[in-house]
Every structure is written in structure tokens, then in C-alpha cells.
mmCIF file of C-alpha atoms and ligand atoms in Angstrom:
data_model
loop_
_atom_site.group_PDB
_atom_site.id
_atom_site.type_symbol
_atom_site.label_atom_id
_atom_site.label_comp_id
_atom_site.label_asym_id
_atom_site.label_seq_id
_atom_site.Cartn_x
_atom_site.Cartn_y
_atom_site.Cartn_z
ATOM 1 C CA SER T 12 107.828 119.878 282.201
ATOM 2 C CA LYS T 13 105.952 123.171 282.379
ATOM 3 C CA ASP T 14 108.871 124.845 280.558
ATOM 4 C CA ARG T 15 108.427 122.753 277.442
ATOM 5 C CA GLY T 16 105.937 124.891 275.581
ATOM 6 C CA GLY T 17 103.784 125.095 278.668
ATOM 7 C CA GLY T 18 104.575 128.699 279.487
ATOM 8 C CA VAL T 19 101.217 130.026 278.413
ATOM 9 C CA PHE T 20 99.332 127.431 280.411
ATOM 10 C CA HIS T 21 101.492 128.204 283.435
ATOM 11 C CA ALA T 22 100.671 131.902 283.215
ATOM 12 C CA TYR T 23 96.967 131.198 283.633
ATOM 13 C CA GLU T 24 97.251 128.974 286.678
ATOM 14 C CA PRO T 25 97.100 131.623 289.428
ATOM 15 C CA GLN T 26 93.946 133.092 287.894
ATOM 16 C CA LEU T 27 92.332 129.668 287.563
ATOM 17 C CA HIS T 28 93.122 129.017 291.189
ATOM 18 C CA ALA T 29 91.690 132.376 292.271
ATOM 19 C CA ASP T 30 88.468 131.712 290.331
ATOM 20 C CA ALA T 31 88.019 128.278 291.878
ATOM 21 C CA GLU T 32 88.695 129.697 295.319
ATOM 22 C CA GLU T 33 86.307 132.622 294.851
ATOM 23 C CA ARG T 34 83.650 130.234 293.645
ATOM 24 C CA ARG T 35 84.085 127.945 296.657
ATOM 25 C CA VAL T 36 83.751 130.896 299.018
ATOM 26 C CA LEU T 37 80.706 132.267 297.167
ATOM 27 C CA GLU T 38 79.084 128.848 297.370
ATOM 28 C CA LEU T 39 79.516 128.736 301.142
ATOM 29 C CA GLU T 40 78.206 132.279 301.501
ATOM 30 C CA LEU T 41 75.284 131.652 299.158
ATOM 31 C CA ARG T 42 74.115 128.870 301.475
ATOM 32 C CA GLN T 43 73.608 131.503 304.160
ATOM 33 C CA ALA T 44 72.444 134.377 301.974
ATOM 34 C CA LEU T 45 68.760 133.480 302.222
ATOM 35 C CA GLU T 46 68.546 133.220 306.002
ATOM 36 C CA ARG T 47 70.673 136.339 306.370
ATOM 37 C CA ARG T 48 68.205 138.191 304.146
ATOM 38 C CA GLN T 49 70.863 139.236 301.667
ATOM 39 C CA LEU T 50 68.773 138.448 298.589
ATOM 40 C CA ALA T 51 66.533 141.073 297.021
ATOM 41 C CA LEU T 52 64.371 141.380 293.941
ATOM 42 C CA HIS T 53 64.605 144.339 291.626
ATOM 43 C CA TYR T 54 61.745 145.047 289.250
ATOM 44 C CA GLN T 55 62.184 146.149 285.641
ATOM 45 C CA PRO T 56 59.232 147.767 283.820
ATOM 46 C CA VAL T 57 57.655 146.051 280.815
ATOM 47 C CA VAL T 58 55.555 148.361 278.651
ATOM 48 C CA GLU T 59 53.138 147.861 275.795
ATOM 49 C CA ALA T 60 54.897 148.836 272.583
ATOM 50 C CA ALA T 61 52.098 150.722 270.852
ATOM 51 C CA SER T 62 50.835 152.800 273.798
ATOM 52 C CA GLY T 63 53.779 152.859 276.191
ATOM 53 C CA THR T 64 51.405 151.679 278.947
ATOM 54 C CA LEU T 65 53.000 149.867 281.874
ATOM 55 C CA ARG T 66 52.073 146.150 281.716
ATOM 56 C CA GLY T 67 54.105 144.890 284.637
ATOM 57 C CA PHE T 68 57.618 144.123 285.816
ATOM 58 C CA GLU T 69 60.209 141.383 285.539
ATOM 59 C CA ALA T 70 61.653 140.375 288.923
ATOM 60 C CA LEU T 71 65.457 140.150 288.792
ATOM 61 C CA LEU T 72 67.482 138.714 291.623
ATOM 62 C CA ARG T 73 70.267 140.609 293.429
ATOM 63 C CA TRP T 74 72.582 139.509 296.213
ATOM 64 C CA ASN T 75 73.591 142.205 298.665
ATOM 65 C CA HIS T 76 76.890 140.661 299.570
ATOM 66 C CA PRO T 77 78.526 141.979 302.760
ATOM 67 C CA ARG T 78 81.998 142.245 301.165
ATOM 68 C CA LEU T 79 81.336 142.496 297.435
ATOM 69 C CA GLY T 80 78.301 144.762 297.377
ATOM 70 C CA SER T 81 75.395 144.109 295.032
ATOM 71 C CA ILE T 82 76.070 141.035 292.872
ATOM 72 C CA GLY T 83 74.118 140.220 289.724
ATOM 73 C CA PRO T 84 72.632 136.792 289.033
ATOM 74 C CA ASP T 85 75.127 136.025 286.267
ATOM 75 C CA ARG T 86 77.691 135.527 289.037
ATOM 76 C CA PHE T 87 75.727 133.196 291.293
ATOM 77 C CA ILE T 88 72.761 131.545 289.535
ATOM 78 C CA ALA T 89 75.040 128.916 287.971
ATOM 79 C CA ILE T 90 76.448 128.115 291.423
ATOM 80 C CA ALA T 91 72.919 127.891 292.816
ATOM 81 C CA GLU T 92 71.930 125.502 290.024
ATOM 82 C CA GLU T 93 74.894 123.204 290.517
ATOM 83 C CA THR T 94 74.455 123.017 294.287
ATOM 84 C CA ARG T 95 70.659 122.643 294.287
ATOM 85 C CA LEU T 96 70.415 125.901 296.209
ATOM 86 C CA ILE T 97 68.282 127.039 293.284
ATOM 87 C CA SER T 98 65.266 125.273 294.839
ATOM 88 C CA PRO T 99 65.057 127.265 298.095
ATOM 89 C CA ILE T 100 66.209 130.434 296.328
ATOM 90 C CA GLY T 101 63.674 129.977 293.522
ATOM 91 C CA GLU T 102 60.932 129.366 296.076
ATOM 92 C CA TRP T 103 61.839 132.595 297.883
ATOM 93 C CA VAL T 104 61.837 134.468 294.551
ATOM 94 C CA ALA T 105 58.369 133.163 293.608
ATOM 95 C CA ARG T 106 56.839 133.929 297.020
ATOM 96 C CA THR T 107 58.395 137.382 297.267
ATOM 97 C CA ALA T 108 57.421 138.382 293.720
ATOM 98 C CA CYS T 109 53.815 137.186 294.185
ATOM 99 C CA GLU T 110 53.470 139.015 297.501
ATOM 100 C CA GLU T 111 54.797 142.215 295.940
ATOM 101 C CA ALA T 112 52.633 141.981 292.804
ATOM 102 C CA ALA T 113 49.519 141.363 294.913
ATOM 103 C CA ARG T 114 49.911 144.963 296.203
ATOM 104 C CA TRP T 115 50.013 146.418 292.707
ATOM 105 C CA PRO T 116 46.816 147.827 291.236
ATOM 106 C CA GLY T 117 44.889 146.622 288.210
ATOM 107 C CA ASP T 118 46.195 143.825 286.087
ATOM 108 C CA LEU T 119 49.911 144.579 286.423
ATOM 109 C CA ARG T 120 51.886 141.383 286.044
ATOM 110 C CA VAL T 121 55.051 140.092 287.561
ATOM 111 C CA ALA T 122 57.441 137.889 285.601
ATOM 112 C CA VAL T 123 59.718 135.460 287.427
ATOM 113 C CA ASN T 124 62.697 133.636 285.945
ATOM 114 C CA VAL T 125 62.651 129.883 286.389
ATOM 115 C CA SER T 126 65.768 127.865 285.749
ATOM 116 C CA PRO T 127 65.459 124.437 284.085
ATOM 117 C CA GLU T 128 66.779 122.832 287.291
ATOM 118 C CA GLN T 129 63.701 124.005 289.192
ATOM 119 C CA LEU T 130 61.401 122.222 286.752
ATOM 120 C CA THR T 131 63.101 118.905 287.373
ATOM 121 C CA ASN T 132 61.694 119.103 290.914
ATOM 122 C CA PRO T 133 58.151 117.647 290.994
ATOM 123 C CA HIS T 134 57.347 119.847 294.028
ATOM 124 C CA PHE T 135 57.743 122.978 291.931
ATOM 125 C CA VAL T 136 54.036 123.065 291.091
ATOM 126 C CA THR T 137 53.179 123.005 294.825
ATOM 127 C CA VAL T 138 55.581 125.892 295.424
ATOM 128 C CA ILE T 139 53.881 128.040 292.777
ATOM 129 C CA ALA T 140 50.360 127.055 293.858
ATOM 130 C CA SER T 141 51.178 127.928 297.451
ATOM 131 C CA ALA T 142 52.794 131.271 296.491
ATOM 132 C CA LEU T 143 49.592 132.179 294.627
ATOM 133 C CA VAL T 144 47.256 131.106 297.433
ATOM 134 C CA GLN T 145 49.216 132.834 300.198
ATOM 135 C CA SER T 146 49.631 136.090 298.282
ATOM 136 C CA ARG T 147 46.119 135.947 296.766
ATOM 137 C CA LEU T 148 47.634 136.993 293.466
ATOM 138 C CA PRO T 149 45.380 135.889 290.581
ATOM 139 C CA ALA T 150 47.300 133.257 288.597
ATOM 140 C CA HIS T 151 47.072 135.147 285.300
ATOM 141 C CA ARG T 152 49.096 137.987 286.824
ATOM 142 C CA LEU T 153 52.073 135.698 287.352
ATOM 143 C CA GLU T 154 54.281 134.992 284.379
ATOM 144 C CA LEU T 155 57.030 132.403 284.432
ATOM 145 C CA GLU T 156 59.996 132.842 282.124
ATOM 146 C CA VAL T 157 61.788 129.730 280.933
ATOM 147 C CA THR T 158 64.562 129.280 278.399
ATOM 148 C CA GLU T 159 64.932 126.732 275.639
ATOM 149 C CA GLY T 160 67.116 124.728 278.023
ATOM 150 C CA VAL T 161 63.952 123.315 279.583
ATOM 151 C CA PHE T 162 63.226 121.351 276.432
ATOM 152 C CA MET T 163 66.698 119.824 276.312
ATOM 153 C CA ARG T 164 65.958 117.872 279.484
ATOM 154 C CA GLU T 165 64.140 114.854 278.220
ATOM 155 C CA GLY T 166 63.518 112.203 280.827
ATOM 156 C CA THR T 167 63.656 114.638 283.768
ATOM 157 C CA GLY T 168 59.912 115.331 283.746
ATOM 158 C CA ALA T 169 60.521 119.062 283.250
ATOM 159 C CA THR T 170 57.956 119.474 280.483
ATOM 160 C CA ARG T 171 55.393 117.587 282.545
ATOM 161 C CA VAL T 172 55.950 119.874 285.538
ATOM 162 C CA LEU T 173 55.599 122.804 283.152
ATOM 163 C CA GLU T 174 52.199 121.509 281.993
ATOM 164 C CA GLN T 175 51.021 121.159 285.595
ATOM 165 C CA VAL T 176 52.102 124.700 286.411
ATOM 166 C CA LEU T 177 50.301 125.975 283.308
ATOM 167 C CA ASP T 178 47.132 124.273 284.524
ATOM 168 C CA LEU T 179 47.231 126.676 287.508
ATOM 169 C CA GLY T 180 46.493 129.463 285.009
ATOM 170 C CA VAL T 181 49.842 131.227 285.097
ATOM 171 C CA ARG T 182 51.371 132.704 281.950
ATOM 172 C CA LEU T 183 54.489 131.318 280.393
ATOM 173 C CA SER T 184 57.046 133.105 278.290
ATOM 174 C CA LEU T 185 59.974 131.809 276.320
ATOM 175 C CA ASP T 186 63.036 133.796 277.400
ATOM 176 C CA ASP T 187 66.150 134.649 275.360
ATOM 177 C CA PHE T 188 64.559 133.260 272.213
ATOM 178 C CA GLY T 189 67.050 132.422 269.506
ATOM 179 C CA THR T 190 70.116 132.201 271.730
ATOM 180 C CA GLY T 191 69.842 128.507 272.584
ATOM 181 C CA TYR T 192 69.280 125.342 270.606
ATOM 182 C CA SER T 193 66.023 126.493 269.126
ATOM 183 C CA SER T 194 63.631 123.917 267.852
ATOM 184 C CA LEU T 195 60.236 124.973 266.665
ATOM 185 C CA GLY T 196 58.582 121.756 267.844
ATOM 186 C CA TYR T 197 58.151 122.822 271.445
ATOM 187 C CA LEU T 198 56.767 126.202 270.391
ATOM 188 C CA SER T 199 53.652 124.557 269.017
ATOM 189 C CA ARG T 200 53.402 121.990 271.821
ATOM 190 C CA THR T 201 53.704 124.404 274.762
ATOM 191 C CA ARG T 202 51.174 127.014 275.826
ATOM 192 C CA PHE T 203 53.411 130.056 275.724
ATOM 193 C CA SER T 204 51.770 133.470 276.113
ATOM 194 C CA SER T 205 54.798 135.270 274.757
ATOM 195 C CA ILE T 206 58.237 135.014 273.240
ATOM 196 C CA LYS T 207 61.029 137.263 274.483
ATOM 197 C CA ILE T 208 63.432 138.376 271.788
ATOM 198 C CA ASP T 209 66.971 138.554 273.114
ATOM 199 C CA ARG T 210 68.780 141.889 273.245
ATOM 200 C CA SER T 211 71.542 140.643 270.933
ATOM 201 C CA PHE T 212 69.047 140.617 268.019
ATOM 202 C CA VAL T 213 67.704 144.044 268.939
ATOM 203 C CA VAL T 214 71.174 145.619 269.021
ATOM 204 C CA SER T 215 72.434 144.265 265.711
ATOM 205 C CA ALA T 216 69.130 144.734 263.893
ATOM 206 C CA ALA T 217 69.045 148.402 264.901
ATOM 207 C CA LYS T 218 72.564 148.755 263.485
ATOM 208 C CA GLY T 219 71.140 147.685 260.155
ATOM 209 C CA VAL T 220 72.449 144.105 260.038
ATOM 210 C CA PRO T 221 69.940 142.373 257.721
ATOM 211 C CA GLU T 222 69.888 138.839 259.214
ATOM 212 C CA PRO T 223 68.858 139.690 262.799
ATOM 213 C CA LEU T 224 66.309 142.104 261.358
ATOM 214 C CA ALA T 225 64.829 139.299 259.255
ATOM 215 C CA ILE T 226 64.825 137.006 262.283
ATOM 216 C CA ILE T 227 62.923 139.467 264.486
ATOM 217 C CA ARG T 228 60.412 139.997 261.695
ATOM 218 C CA ALA T 229 59.948 136.228 261.322
ATOM 219 C CA VAL T 230 59.623 135.659 265.077
ATOM 220 C CA VAL T 231 56.959 138.379 265.350
ATOM 221 C CA ALA T 232 55.011 136.789 262.480
ATOM 222 C CA LEU T 233 55.424 133.296 263.935
ATOM 223 C CA ALA T 234 54.312 134.413 267.405
ATOM 224 C CA ARG T 235 51.301 136.185 265.950
ATOM 225 C CA SER T 236 50.202 133.152 263.984
ATOM 226 C CA LEU T 237 50.493 131.028 267.133
ATOM 227 C CA GLY T 238 48.485 133.567 269.148
ATOM 228 C CA MET T 239 51.470 134.640 271.229
ATOM 229 C CA ALA T 240 52.811 138.080 272.098
ATOM 230 C CA THR T 241 56.423 139.200 271.674
ATOM 231 C CA THR T 242 58.609 141.187 274.038
ATOM 232 C CA ALA T 243 61.719 142.938 272.743
ATOM 233 C CA GLU T 244 64.414 142.794 275.431
ATOM 234 C CA GLY T 245 67.186 145.248 276.164
ATOM 235 C CA VAL T 246 65.842 148.270 274.283
ATOM 236 C CA GLU T 247 68.139 151.149 275.227
ATOM 237 C CA THR T 248 67.988 153.749 272.473
ATOM 238 C CA GLU T 249 65.426 155.735 270.554
ATOM 239 C CA ALA T 250 66.561 153.953 267.353
ATOM 240 C CA GLU T 251 66.075 150.491 268.885
ATOM 241 C CA LEU T 252 62.662 151.543 270.178
ATOM 242 C CA ALA T 253 61.561 152.836 266.770
ATOM 243 C CA MET T 254 62.726 149.617 265.109
ATOM 244 C CA VAL T 255 60.978 147.150 267.429
ATOM 245 C CA ARG T 256 57.781 149.217 267.254
ATOM 246 C CA GLU T 257 58.004 149.245 263.476
ATOM 247 C CA LEU T 258 58.480 145.471 263.451
ATOM 248 C CA GLY T 259 55.341 145.034 265.540
ATOM 249 C CA CYS T 260 56.700 143.671 268.835
ATOM 250 C CA SER T 261 53.881 143.684 271.413
ATOM 251 C CA ASN T 262 55.885 144.651 274.502
ATOM 252 C CA ILE T 263 59.160 146.327 275.274
ATOM 253 C CA GLN T 264 61.610 146.005 278.121
ATOM 254 C CA GLY T 265 64.931 147.778 278.486
ATOM 255 C CA TYR T 266 66.886 150.634 279.969
ATOM 256 C CA TYR T 267 65.071 153.059 277.655
ATOM 257 C CA PHE T 268 61.947 152.633 279.809
ATOM 258 C CA GLY T 269 63.704 151.739 283.007
ATOM 259 C CA ARG T 270 66.394 149.721 284.719
ATOM 260 C CA PRO T 271 65.596 147.046 287.259
ATOM 261 C CA LEU T 272 64.470 149.058 290.318
ATOM 262 C CA PRO T 273 64.432 148.389 294.058
ATOM 263 C CA VAL T 274 60.925 147.612 295.241
ATOM 264 C CA ALA T 275 60.160 151.104 296.591
ATOM 265 C CA GLU T 276 61.156 152.726 293.304
ATOM 266 C CA ALA T 277 59.049 150.271 291.313
ATOM 267 C CA ARG T 278 56.051 151.229 293.475
ATOM 268 C CA GLU T 279 56.826 154.869 292.753
ATOM 269 C CA VAL T 280 56.723 154.171 288.984
ATOM 270 C CA ILE T 281 53.293 152.582 289.460
ATOM 271 C CA ARG T 282 52.080 155.494 291.574
ATOM 272 C CA ARG T 283 53.182 158.058 288.995
ATOM 273 C CA GLY T 284 51.712 155.887 286.249
ATOM 274 C CA SER T 285 54.727 156.480 284.061
ATOM 275 C CA THR T 286 58.222 155.073 283.614
ATOM 276 C CA ASN T 287 59.919 158.457 283.304
HETATM 277 P P1 C2E G 327 67.245 137.701 281.642
HETATM 278 O O1 C2E G 327 66.104 136.938 282.191
HETATM 279 O O2 C2E G 327 67.458 137.676 280.157
HETATM 280 O O3 C2E G 327 67.055 139.166 282.190
HETATM 281 C C1 C2E G 327 67.372 140.324 281.445
HETATM 282 C C2 C2E G 327 68.741 140.834 281.806
HETATM 283 O O4 C2E G 327 69.058 141.927 280.952
HETATM 284 C C3 C2E G 327 68.809 141.390 283.225
HETATM 285 O O5 C2E G 327 70.133 141.183 283.703
HETATM 286 C C4 C2E G 327 68.547 142.870 282.998
HETATM 287 O O6 C2E G 327 69.026 143.697 284.036
HETATM 288 C C5 C2E G 327 69.283 143.096 281.705
HETATM 289 N N1 C2E G 327 68.751 144.207 280.949
HETATM 290 C C6 C2E G 327 67.469 144.657 280.909
HETATM 291 N N2 C2E G 327 67.341 145.695 280.079
HETATM 292 C C7 C2E G 327 68.562 145.925 279.557
HETATM 293 C C8 C2E G 327 69.088 146.882 278.605
HETATM 294 O O7 C2E G 327 68.375 147.746 278.077
HETATM 295 N N3 C2E G 327 70.420 146.784 278.322
HETATM 296 C C9 C2E G 327 71.225 145.847 278.866
HETATM 297 N N4 C2E G 327 72.508 145.823 278.532
HETATM 298 N N5 C2E G 327 70.771 144.919 279.753
HETATM 299 C C10 C2E G 327 69.461 144.975 280.081
HETATM 300 P P2 C2E G 327 70.379 140.625 285.179
HETATM 301 O O8 C2E G 327 69.420 141.257 286.128
HETATM 302 O O9 C2E G 327 71.845 140.756 285.446
HETATM 303 O O10 C2E G 327 70.002 139.101 285.071
HETATM 304 C C11 C2E G 327 70.772 138.234 284.291
HETATM 305 C C12 C2E G 327 70.108 136.885 284.145
HETATM 306 O O11 C2E G 327 70.055 136.193 285.400
HETATM 307 C C13 C2E G 327 68.654 136.968 283.709
HETATM 308 O O12 C2E G 327 68.617 137.196 282.309
HETATM 309 C C14 C2E G 327 68.132 135.631 284.132
HETATM 310 O O13 C2E G 327 68.461 134.641 283.187
HETATM 311 C C15 C2E G 327 68.938 135.359 285.390
HETATM 312 N N6 C2E G 327 68.092 135.643 286.582
HETATM 313 C C16 C2E G 327 67.779 136.841 287.139
HETATM 314 N N7 C2E G 327 66.972 136.694 288.214
HETATM 315 C C17 C2E G 327 66.758 135.357 288.331
HETATM 316 C C18 C2E G 327 65.992 134.546 289.243
HETATM 317 O O14 C2E G 327 65.291 135.018 290.156
HETATM 318 N N8 C2E G 327 66.031 133.185 289.031
HETATM 319 C C19 C2E G 327 66.741 132.620 288.015
HETATM 320 N N9 C2E G 327 66.730 131.278 287.878
HETATM 321 N N10 C2E G 327 67.467 133.351 287.139
HETATM 322 C C20 C2E G 327 67.470 134.697 287.296
HETATM 323 CA CA1 CA G 328 64.018 136.777 281.937
HETATM 324 CA CA1 CA G 329 65.964 137.417 278.525
HETATM 325 CA CA1 CA G 330 69.508 136.533 279.350
#
């Protein structure tokens, strides 16, 4: 039966099988990654657009896998979400990031990514409260980054958990803005401190494509009128930097100012007081 026009499908089967197998193995290994101390946070600088002053860092998860080396979150966060491993992993991320940021001077902030799954857990607010108390990090120096996916989860209590976490005094930013099913309703209902403009807009706008340029301009104006800041993500080049500054983005993050760095290197950036 596979011969009757099914040749193409057949050709993909070994790869499909390999992917499913790799995923199953990764899932088993991910269960042990935490206790084996294979997870690490890297910290990427976020700077103020106008002055270039360091404002803080975004914590980005890495898995130091014994066979595969350093693995990025795009390869295992989805697995963690589907297996509920995201709860213990997310708790470790929050605690570790708060403890690290508590050593930083001044008002430097740390931003932590929170997946929608985590907000469906009513204990999430306790996890954040406890991370703040134990690290003694002032709440306003912790920023949580959520995506539009959070608002697609009606009936799970996610937005209610979000409100409770906000009552702790932490900051909230809207990540990857414009890449999901954007609805402006939740922007006015939720106490966001900032909107993060996805790299895809930055790249095409800097190439002179008019629509993404118009969108960034509109988002900056919208954020301003709602009293929110904007962060341009994924700024790599001088041209992209000039453009997002020109458009009035408040903060900038991207390889131009620094890649995600191991903790010791992030401390070195703070010590030198400069990202280069
Ligand atoms: P994100 O939150 O949008 O993070 C930004 C991603 O863009 C990071 O990828 C970062 O390394 C990359 N990036 C930053 N600047 C540049 C640039 O100038 N050019 C390019 N090409 N890329 C840049 P990363 O570290 O691989 O993380 C991917 C995604 O995984 C994150 O996207 C976030 O959604 C998720 N993630 C990372 N850490 C965590 C975590 O602790 N918990 C959860 N739930 N998700 C996480
Ligand atoms: Ca993020
Ligand atoms: Ca992002
Ligand atoms: Ca992203």
C-alpha cells in the first residue's frame, strides 16, 4: 500500500521515528537534569536605549547535557511543558535568578521567562514570594516575562494567578509582542511595565520593509500612552540599533550589546560597568 503514491510519506518515516525516539530519551534525561545540576542560567544584558546604561539581564535557561553539550531551551521547554516538568524547572529558574540578582549592585533587574503552563498552577505565587523572601531581592527588581499565550487560557485561572503575582510588586513584561494572537484587550487590563518587540520586526524594519516599521512605531506609541516601556529584542547591527533608537524604544537587548553570558561573565560586565 505504501507504493501507491505513498513514496514520499515512506521516505520521511525513519526521520519521524528518530525524532520521537530522541524526544523520549530527552524527556527521561530531563527528569534527572535538575537533581544532576545540569541546568544553568545565562544572563543577557538589557540596556537603556538613549544612554546605553545597563538596566539588567534576562535569564535564559541552558541544559548542559552530558552527551549533547549545551542545549538551548527551544529544544526542551516544550517537553518540559507537556510533562509538567516545567513546574520544578521554573521554580529552580526563579530561585536561582533571584539569588543571583540579589548580589548585583544598585537597581539592576533580572527578567525571568514564565511559560503559560506555570501560571495555571495556583502555587506559582507562593514560589515567587518565597524566591523573593529567601533571596531578599526587592520585588521591583524581578521582572516576569509572559507571552500572549497566557491570555488564551481562559478558565485555567492563569490571569488570576498573574494578578496575585503582580500584587507582590514584581514587574511584568509582554514577551514576543506581535508574534502570537494579539488582542489589545489584555494590554489595557493587565499591569504590564513593558512590551518586548520581537526580533522578527526589528530585522525586517531595519531592511526597510514599511509594514514592520509602521508596527514598531505604533507599538512604541501605544506603550507610551499606556505608561509602559518598550524593549527591542534581537538587535545585532549598528543599523538595527540606530533604527530602534530613532523609533524611541526605551530599552535594547541583543547580540550588539551582548550575548547571553555565563554567570561569572555577567558579573564581569557589571564590574566593568560596560557591555563591551
Ligand atoms: P525569548 O524569551 O524570546 O528570549 C530571547 C531569545 O533570543 C534567546 O534565545 C536569546 O538568546 C535570543 N537572542 C537574544 N539576542 C539575540 C540577537 O541579537 N540575535 C538572535 N538571533 N537571537 C538573540 P534562547 O536563549 O535560545 O531562548 C529561546 C526561548 O526559550 C526564549 O525566547 C524563551 O521563550 C524560552 N526560554 C528561555 N529560558 C527560559 C526559562 O527559563 N523558562 C521558560 N519557560 N522559557 C525559557
Ligand atoms: Ca523572554
Ligand atoms: Ca522574546
Ligand atoms: Ca522568543
